PDB file of C-alpha atoms in Angstrom:
ATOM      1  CA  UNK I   1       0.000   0.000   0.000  1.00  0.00           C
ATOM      2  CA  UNK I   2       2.690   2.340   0.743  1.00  0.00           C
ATOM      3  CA  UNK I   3       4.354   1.754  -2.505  1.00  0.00           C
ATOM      4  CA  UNK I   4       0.931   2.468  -4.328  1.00  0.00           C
ATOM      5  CA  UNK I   5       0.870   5.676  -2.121  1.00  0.00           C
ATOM      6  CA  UNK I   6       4.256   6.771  -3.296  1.00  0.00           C
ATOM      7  CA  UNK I   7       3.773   5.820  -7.083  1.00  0.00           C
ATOM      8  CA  UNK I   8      -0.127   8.041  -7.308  1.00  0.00           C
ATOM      9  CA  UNK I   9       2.236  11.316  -5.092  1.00  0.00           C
ATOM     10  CA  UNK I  10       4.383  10.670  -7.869  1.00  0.00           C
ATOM     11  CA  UNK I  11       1.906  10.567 -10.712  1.00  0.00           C
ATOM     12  CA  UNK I  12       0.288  13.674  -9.227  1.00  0.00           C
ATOM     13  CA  UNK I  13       3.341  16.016  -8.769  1.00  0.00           C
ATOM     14  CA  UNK I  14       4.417  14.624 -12.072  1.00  0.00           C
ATOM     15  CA  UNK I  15       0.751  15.941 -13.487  1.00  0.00           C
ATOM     16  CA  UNK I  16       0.803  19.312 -12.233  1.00  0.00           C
ATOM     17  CA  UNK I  17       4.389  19.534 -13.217  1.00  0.00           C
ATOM     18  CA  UNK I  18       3.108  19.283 -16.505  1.00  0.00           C
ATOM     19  CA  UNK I  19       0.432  21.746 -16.265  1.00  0.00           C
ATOM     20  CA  UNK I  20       2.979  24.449 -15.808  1.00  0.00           C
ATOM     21  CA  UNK I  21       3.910  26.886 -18.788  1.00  0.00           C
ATOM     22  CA  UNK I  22       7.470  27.948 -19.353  1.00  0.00           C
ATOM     23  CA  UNK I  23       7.601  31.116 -20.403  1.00  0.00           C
ATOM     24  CA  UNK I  24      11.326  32.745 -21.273  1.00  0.00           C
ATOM     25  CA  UNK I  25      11.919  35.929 -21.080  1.00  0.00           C
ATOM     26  CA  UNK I  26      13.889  37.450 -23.548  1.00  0.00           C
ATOM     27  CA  UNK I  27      15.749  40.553 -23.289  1.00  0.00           C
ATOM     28  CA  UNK I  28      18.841  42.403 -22.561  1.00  0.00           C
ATOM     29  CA  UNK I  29      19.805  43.845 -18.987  1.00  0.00           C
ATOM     30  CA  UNK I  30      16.265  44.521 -17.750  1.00  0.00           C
ATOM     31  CA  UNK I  31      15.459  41.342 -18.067  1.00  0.00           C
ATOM     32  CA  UNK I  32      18.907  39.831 -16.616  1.00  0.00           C
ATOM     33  CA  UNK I  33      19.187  42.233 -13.441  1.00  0.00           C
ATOM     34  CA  UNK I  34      22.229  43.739 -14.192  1.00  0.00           C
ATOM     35  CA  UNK I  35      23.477  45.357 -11.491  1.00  0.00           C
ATOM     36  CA  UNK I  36      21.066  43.403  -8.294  1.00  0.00           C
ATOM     37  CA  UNK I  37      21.571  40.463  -6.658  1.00  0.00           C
ATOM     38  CA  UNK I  38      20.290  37.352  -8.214  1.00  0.00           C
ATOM     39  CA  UNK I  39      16.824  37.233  -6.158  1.00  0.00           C
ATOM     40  CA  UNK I  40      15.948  41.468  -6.546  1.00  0.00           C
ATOM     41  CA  UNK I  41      16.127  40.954 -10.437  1.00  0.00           C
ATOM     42  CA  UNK I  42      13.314  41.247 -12.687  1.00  0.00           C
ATOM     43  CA  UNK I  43      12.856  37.049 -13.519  1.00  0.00           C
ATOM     44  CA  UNK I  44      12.870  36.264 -10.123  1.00  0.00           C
ATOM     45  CA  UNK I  45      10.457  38.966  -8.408  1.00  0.00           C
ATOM     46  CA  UNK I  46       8.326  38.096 -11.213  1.00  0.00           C
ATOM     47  CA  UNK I  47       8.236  34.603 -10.416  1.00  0.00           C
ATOM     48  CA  UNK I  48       7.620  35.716  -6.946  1.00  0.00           C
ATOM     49  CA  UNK I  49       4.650  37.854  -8.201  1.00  0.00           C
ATOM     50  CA  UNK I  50       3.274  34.794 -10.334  1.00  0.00           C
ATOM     51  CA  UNK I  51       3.400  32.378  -7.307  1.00  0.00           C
ATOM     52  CA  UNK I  52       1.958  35.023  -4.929  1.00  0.00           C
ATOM     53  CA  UNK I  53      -0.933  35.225  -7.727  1.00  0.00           C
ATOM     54  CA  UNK I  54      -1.443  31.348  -7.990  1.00  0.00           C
ATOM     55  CA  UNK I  55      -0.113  31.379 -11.381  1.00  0.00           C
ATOM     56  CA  UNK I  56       1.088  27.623 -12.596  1.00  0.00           C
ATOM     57  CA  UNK I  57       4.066  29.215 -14.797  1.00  0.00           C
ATOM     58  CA  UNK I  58       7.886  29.038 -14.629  1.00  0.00           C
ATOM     59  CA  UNK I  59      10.156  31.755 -16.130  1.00  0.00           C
ATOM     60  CA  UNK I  60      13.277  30.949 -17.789  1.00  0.00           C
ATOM     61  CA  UNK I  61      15.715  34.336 -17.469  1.00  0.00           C
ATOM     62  CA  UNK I  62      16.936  34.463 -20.931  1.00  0.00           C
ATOM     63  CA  UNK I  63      18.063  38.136 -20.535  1.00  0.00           C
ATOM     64  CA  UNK I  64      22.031  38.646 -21.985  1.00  0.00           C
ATOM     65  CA  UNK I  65      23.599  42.508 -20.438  1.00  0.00           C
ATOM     66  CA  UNK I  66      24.078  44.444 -23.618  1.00  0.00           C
ATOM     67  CA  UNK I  67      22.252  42.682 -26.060  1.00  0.00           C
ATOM     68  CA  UNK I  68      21.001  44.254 -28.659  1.00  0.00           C
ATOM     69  CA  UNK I  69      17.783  43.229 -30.753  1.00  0.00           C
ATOM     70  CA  UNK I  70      20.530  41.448 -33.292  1.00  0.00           C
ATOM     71  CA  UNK I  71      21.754  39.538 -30.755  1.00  0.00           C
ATOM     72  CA  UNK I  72      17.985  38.494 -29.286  1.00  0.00           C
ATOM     73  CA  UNK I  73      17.823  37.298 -33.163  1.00  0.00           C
ATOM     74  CA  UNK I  74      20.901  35.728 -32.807  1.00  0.00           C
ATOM     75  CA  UNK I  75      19.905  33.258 -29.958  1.00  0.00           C
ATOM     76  CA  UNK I  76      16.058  33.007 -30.244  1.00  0.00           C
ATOM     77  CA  UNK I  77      16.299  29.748 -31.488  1.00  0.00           C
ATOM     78  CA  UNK I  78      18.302  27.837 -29.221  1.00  0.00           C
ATOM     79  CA  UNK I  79      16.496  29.766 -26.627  1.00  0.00           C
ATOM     80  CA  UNK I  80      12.716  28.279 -27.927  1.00  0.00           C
ATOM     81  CA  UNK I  81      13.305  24.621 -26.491  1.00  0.00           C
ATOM     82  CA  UNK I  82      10.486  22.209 -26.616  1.00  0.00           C
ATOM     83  CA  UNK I  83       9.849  22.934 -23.189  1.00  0.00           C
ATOM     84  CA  UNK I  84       8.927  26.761 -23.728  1.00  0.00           C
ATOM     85  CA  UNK I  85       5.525  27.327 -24.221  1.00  0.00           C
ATOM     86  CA  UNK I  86       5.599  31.144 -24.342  1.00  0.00           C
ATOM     87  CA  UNK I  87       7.999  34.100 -24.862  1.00  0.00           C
ATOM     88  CA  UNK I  88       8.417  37.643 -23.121  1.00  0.00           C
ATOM     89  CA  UNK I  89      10.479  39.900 -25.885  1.00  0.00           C
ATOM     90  CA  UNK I  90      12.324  42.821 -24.275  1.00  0.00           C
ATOM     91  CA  UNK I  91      14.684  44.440 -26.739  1.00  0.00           C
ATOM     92  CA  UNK I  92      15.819  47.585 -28.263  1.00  0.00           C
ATOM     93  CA  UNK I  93      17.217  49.631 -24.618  1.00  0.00           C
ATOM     94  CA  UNK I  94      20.502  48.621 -26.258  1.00  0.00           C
ATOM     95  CA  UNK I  95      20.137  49.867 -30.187  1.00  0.00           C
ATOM     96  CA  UNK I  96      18.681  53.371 -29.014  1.00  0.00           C
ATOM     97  CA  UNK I  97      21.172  53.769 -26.876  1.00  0.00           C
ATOM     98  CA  UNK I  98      23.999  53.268 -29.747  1.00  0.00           C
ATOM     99  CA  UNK I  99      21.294  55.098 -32.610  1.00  0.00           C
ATOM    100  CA  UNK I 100      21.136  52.589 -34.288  1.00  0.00           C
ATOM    101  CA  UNK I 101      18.468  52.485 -36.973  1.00  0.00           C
ATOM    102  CA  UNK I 102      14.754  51.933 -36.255  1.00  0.00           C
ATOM    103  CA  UNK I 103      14.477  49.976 -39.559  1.00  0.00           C
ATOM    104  CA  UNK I 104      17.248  47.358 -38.857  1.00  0.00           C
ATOM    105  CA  UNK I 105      16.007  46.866 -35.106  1.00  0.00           C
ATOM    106  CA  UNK I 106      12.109  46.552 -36.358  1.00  0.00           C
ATOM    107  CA  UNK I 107      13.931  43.477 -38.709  1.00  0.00           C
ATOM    108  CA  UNK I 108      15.073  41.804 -36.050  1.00  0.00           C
ATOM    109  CA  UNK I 109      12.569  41.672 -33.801  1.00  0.00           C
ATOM    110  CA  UNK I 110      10.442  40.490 -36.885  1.00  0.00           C
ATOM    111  CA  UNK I 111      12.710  37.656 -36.943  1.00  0.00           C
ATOM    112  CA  UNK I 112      12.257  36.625 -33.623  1.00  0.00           C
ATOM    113  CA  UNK I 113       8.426  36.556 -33.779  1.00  0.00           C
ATOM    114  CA  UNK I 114       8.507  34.788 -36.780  1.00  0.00           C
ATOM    115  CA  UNK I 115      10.451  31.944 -35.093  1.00  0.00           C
ATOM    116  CA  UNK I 116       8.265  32.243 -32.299  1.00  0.00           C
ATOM    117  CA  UNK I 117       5.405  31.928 -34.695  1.00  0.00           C
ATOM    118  CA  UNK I 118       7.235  29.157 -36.210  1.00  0.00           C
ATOM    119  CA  UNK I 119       7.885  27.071 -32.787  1.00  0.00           C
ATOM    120  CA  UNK I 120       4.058  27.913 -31.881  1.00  0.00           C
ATOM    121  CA  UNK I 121       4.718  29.881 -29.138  1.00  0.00           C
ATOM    122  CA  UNK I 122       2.572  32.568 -27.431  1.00  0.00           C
ATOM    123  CA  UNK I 123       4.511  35.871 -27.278  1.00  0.00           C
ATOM    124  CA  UNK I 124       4.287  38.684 -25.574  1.00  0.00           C
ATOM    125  CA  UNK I 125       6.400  41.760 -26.666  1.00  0.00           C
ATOM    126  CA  UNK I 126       7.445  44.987 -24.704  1.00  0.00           C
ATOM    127  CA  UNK I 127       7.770  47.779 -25.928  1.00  0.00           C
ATOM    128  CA  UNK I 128      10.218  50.877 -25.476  1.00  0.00           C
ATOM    129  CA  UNK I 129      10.322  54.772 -25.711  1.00  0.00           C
ATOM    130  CA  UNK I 130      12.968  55.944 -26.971  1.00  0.00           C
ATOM    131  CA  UNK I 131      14.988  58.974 -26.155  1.00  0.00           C
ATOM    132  CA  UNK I 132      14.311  62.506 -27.891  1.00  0.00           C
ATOM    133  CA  UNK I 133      17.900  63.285 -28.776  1.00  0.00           C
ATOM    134  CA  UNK I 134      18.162  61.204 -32.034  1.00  0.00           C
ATOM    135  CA  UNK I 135      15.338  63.233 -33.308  1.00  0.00           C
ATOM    136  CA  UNK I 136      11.234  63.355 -33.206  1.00  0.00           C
ATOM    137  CA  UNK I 137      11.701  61.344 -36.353  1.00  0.00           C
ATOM    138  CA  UNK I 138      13.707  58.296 -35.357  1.00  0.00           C
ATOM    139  CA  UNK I 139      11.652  58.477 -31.878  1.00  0.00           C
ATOM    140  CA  UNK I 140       8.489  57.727 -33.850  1.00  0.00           C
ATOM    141  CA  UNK I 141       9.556  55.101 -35.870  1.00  0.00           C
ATOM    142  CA  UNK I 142      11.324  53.278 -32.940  1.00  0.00           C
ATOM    143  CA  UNK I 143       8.485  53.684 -30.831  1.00  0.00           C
ATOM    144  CA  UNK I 144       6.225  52.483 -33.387  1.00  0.00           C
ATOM    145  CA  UNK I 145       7.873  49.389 -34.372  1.00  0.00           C
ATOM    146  CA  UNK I 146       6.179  47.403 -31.492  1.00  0.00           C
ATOM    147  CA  UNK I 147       2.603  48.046 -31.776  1.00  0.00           C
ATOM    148  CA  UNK I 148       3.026  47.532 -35.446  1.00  0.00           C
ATOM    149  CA  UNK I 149       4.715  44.293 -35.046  1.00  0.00           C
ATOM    150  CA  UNK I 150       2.500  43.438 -32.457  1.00  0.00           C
ATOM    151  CA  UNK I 151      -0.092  43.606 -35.111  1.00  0.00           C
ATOM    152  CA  UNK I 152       0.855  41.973 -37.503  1.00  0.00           C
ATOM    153  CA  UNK I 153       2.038  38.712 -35.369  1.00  0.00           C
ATOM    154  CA  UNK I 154      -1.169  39.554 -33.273  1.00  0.00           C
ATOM    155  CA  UNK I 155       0.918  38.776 -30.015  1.00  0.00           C
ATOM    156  CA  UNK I 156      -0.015  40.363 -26.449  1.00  0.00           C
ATOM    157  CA  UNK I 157       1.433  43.518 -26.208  1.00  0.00           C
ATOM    158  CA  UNK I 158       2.777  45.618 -23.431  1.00  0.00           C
ATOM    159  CA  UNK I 159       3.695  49.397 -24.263  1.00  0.00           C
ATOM    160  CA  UNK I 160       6.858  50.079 -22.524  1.00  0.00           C
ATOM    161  CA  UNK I 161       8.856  48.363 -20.009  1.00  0.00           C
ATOM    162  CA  UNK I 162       8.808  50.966 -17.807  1.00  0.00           C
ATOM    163  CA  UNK I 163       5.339  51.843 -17.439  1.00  0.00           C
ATOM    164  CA  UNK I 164       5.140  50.959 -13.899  1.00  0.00           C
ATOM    165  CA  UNK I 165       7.856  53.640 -13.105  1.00  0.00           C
ATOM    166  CA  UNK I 166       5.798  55.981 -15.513  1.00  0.00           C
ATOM    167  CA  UNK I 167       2.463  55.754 -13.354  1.00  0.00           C
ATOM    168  CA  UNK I 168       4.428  56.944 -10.413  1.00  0.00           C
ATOM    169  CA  UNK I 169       5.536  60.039 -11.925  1.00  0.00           C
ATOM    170  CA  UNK I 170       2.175  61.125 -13.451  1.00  0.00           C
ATOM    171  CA  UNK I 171       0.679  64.388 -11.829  1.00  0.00           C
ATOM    172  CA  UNK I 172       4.132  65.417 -10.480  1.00  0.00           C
ATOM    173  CA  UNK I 173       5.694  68.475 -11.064  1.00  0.00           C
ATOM    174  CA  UNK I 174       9.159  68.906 -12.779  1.00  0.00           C
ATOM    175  CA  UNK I 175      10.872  69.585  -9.894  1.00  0.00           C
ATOM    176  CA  UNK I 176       9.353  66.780  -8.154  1.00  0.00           C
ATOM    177  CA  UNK I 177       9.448  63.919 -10.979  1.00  0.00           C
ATOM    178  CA  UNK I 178      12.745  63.862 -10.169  1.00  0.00           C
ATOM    179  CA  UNK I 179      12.132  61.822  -7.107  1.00  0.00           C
ATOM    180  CA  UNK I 180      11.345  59.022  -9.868  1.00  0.00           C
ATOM    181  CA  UNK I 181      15.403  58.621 -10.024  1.00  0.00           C
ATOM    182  CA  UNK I 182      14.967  56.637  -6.652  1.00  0.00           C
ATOM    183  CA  UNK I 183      13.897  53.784  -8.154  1.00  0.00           C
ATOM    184  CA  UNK I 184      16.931  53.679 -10.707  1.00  0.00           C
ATOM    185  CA  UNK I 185      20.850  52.861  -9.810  1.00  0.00           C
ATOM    186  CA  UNK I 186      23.654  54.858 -10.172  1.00  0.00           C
ATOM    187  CA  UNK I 187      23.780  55.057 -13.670  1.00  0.00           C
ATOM    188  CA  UNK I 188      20.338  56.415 -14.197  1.00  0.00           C
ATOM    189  CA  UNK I 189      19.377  53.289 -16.737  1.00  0.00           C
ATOM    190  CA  UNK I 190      18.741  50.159 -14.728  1.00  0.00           C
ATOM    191  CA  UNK I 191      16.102  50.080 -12.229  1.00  0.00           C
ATOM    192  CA  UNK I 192      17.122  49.094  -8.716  1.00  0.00           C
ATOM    193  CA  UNK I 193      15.110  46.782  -6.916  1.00  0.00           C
ATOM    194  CA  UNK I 194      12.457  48.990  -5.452  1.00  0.00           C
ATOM    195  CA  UNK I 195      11.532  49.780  -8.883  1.00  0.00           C
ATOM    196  CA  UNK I 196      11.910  46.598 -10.281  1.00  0.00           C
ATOM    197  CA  UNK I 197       9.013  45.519  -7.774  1.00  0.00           C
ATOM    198  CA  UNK I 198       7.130  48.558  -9.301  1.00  0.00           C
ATOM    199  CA  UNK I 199       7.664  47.351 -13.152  1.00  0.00           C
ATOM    200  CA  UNK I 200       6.646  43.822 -11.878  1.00  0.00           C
ATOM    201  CA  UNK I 201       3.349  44.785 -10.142  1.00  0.00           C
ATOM    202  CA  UNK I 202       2.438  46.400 -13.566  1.00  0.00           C
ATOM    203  CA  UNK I 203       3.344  43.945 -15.935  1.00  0.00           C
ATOM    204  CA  UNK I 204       2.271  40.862 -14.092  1.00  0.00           C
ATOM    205  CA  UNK I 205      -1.197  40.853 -15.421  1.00  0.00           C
ATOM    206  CA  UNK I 206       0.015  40.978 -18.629  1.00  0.00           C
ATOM    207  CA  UNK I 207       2.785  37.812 -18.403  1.00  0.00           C
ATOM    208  CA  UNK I 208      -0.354  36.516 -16.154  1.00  0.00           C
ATOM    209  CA  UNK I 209      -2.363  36.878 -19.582  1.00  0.00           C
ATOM    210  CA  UNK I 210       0.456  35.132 -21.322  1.00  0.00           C
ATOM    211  CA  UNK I 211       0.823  32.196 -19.424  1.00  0.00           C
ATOM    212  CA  UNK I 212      -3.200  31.464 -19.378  1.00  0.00           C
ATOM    213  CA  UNK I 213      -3.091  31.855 -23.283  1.00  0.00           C
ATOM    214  CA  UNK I 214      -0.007  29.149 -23.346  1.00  0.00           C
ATOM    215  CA  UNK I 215      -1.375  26.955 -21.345  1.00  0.00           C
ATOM    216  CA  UNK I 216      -4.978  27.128 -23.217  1.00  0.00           C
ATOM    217  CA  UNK I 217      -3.375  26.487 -26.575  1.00  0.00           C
ATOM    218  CA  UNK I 218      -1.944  23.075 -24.872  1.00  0.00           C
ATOM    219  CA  UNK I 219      -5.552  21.721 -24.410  1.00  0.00           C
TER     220      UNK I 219
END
């Protein structure tokens, strides 16, 4: 009897093993934590905020520091194992930051939906905003890459990575949206951890979204 016991506890945690999605998260040094230790980075307080929410999903931190979206290109397909069932795109921090051209980042991150497409796998892409400095003109275009994209490979979609930091600065003043800089590091581009709990709590719902639209196009 005992043995029978052991083999259906076995059986079971083997079932609801199975019931969980994988979901990488692609990305560049948002998405790896540059800069935090290993359990303040943004994978693992969003696995923290999936659990917390009851959420059956794992995520898979497929973030590389200073990636750009050639390099996401690069490794999207050794990074789409069978066992991934969905895909959190975060690229493009690093090609406005060198100016790089709108055109040839909107390319790659075509690429990478397409292979996510290919490996039928639910996707959900984040966008950016990009800086003013390069111009109103490349702004626009970079900006509108994702929604576009989004679109066309009718994925879930997520306006900008830091929208949760964004909320908390609406209604401030000048002087005072400056106090948004205490959710950022040093070097006034990575998030520290206070405000990577902030981007989590907003984007949850969305990778929440994600991993109920995985796991539905498994039944």
């Amino acid at each position: 009897m005992r043995k029978v016991l052991i083999c259906f506890a076995f059986i079971l945690g083997s079932a609801a093993q199975a019931e969980e999605v994988v979901i990488a998260a692609l990305g560049d040094s948002l998405t790896q934590g540059y800069g935090l230790p290993a359990e303040e980075g943004f994978v693992p307080q969003l696995q923290a905020w999936l659990d917390a929410e009851g959420v059956e999903a794992k995520v898979v931190n497929a973030g590389v520091s200073g990636d750009t979206t050639a390099g996401g290109l690069a490794r999207v397909d050794w990074t789409l194992t069978p066992e991934v069932d969905a895909l959190i795109v975060t690229l493009g921090g690093n090609d406005m930051l060198r100016g790089l051209d709108p055109a040839q980042a909107r390319g790659n991150i075509d690429g990478i939906l397409a292979a996510a497409e290919q490996a039928k796998v639910d996707v959900l892409l984040v966008g950016m905003s990009a800086p003013g400095n390069y111009g109103a003109g490349y702004k626009a275009d970079f900006e509108g890459l994702y929604p576009t994209l989004a679109e066309q490979y009718e994925t879930l979609f997520y306006p900008d990575f830091f929208t949760g930091l964004l909320a908390e600065e609406e209604g401030m003043s000048t002087a005072r949206s400056e106090t948004i800089q205490r959710y950022f590091q040093g070097d006034g581009i990575h998030p520290n951890a206070k405000g990577v709990a902030l981007i989590v709590e907003d984007i949850g719902p969305s990778v929440s979204e994600l991993a109920a639209q995985a796991k539905a196009q498994e039944r």
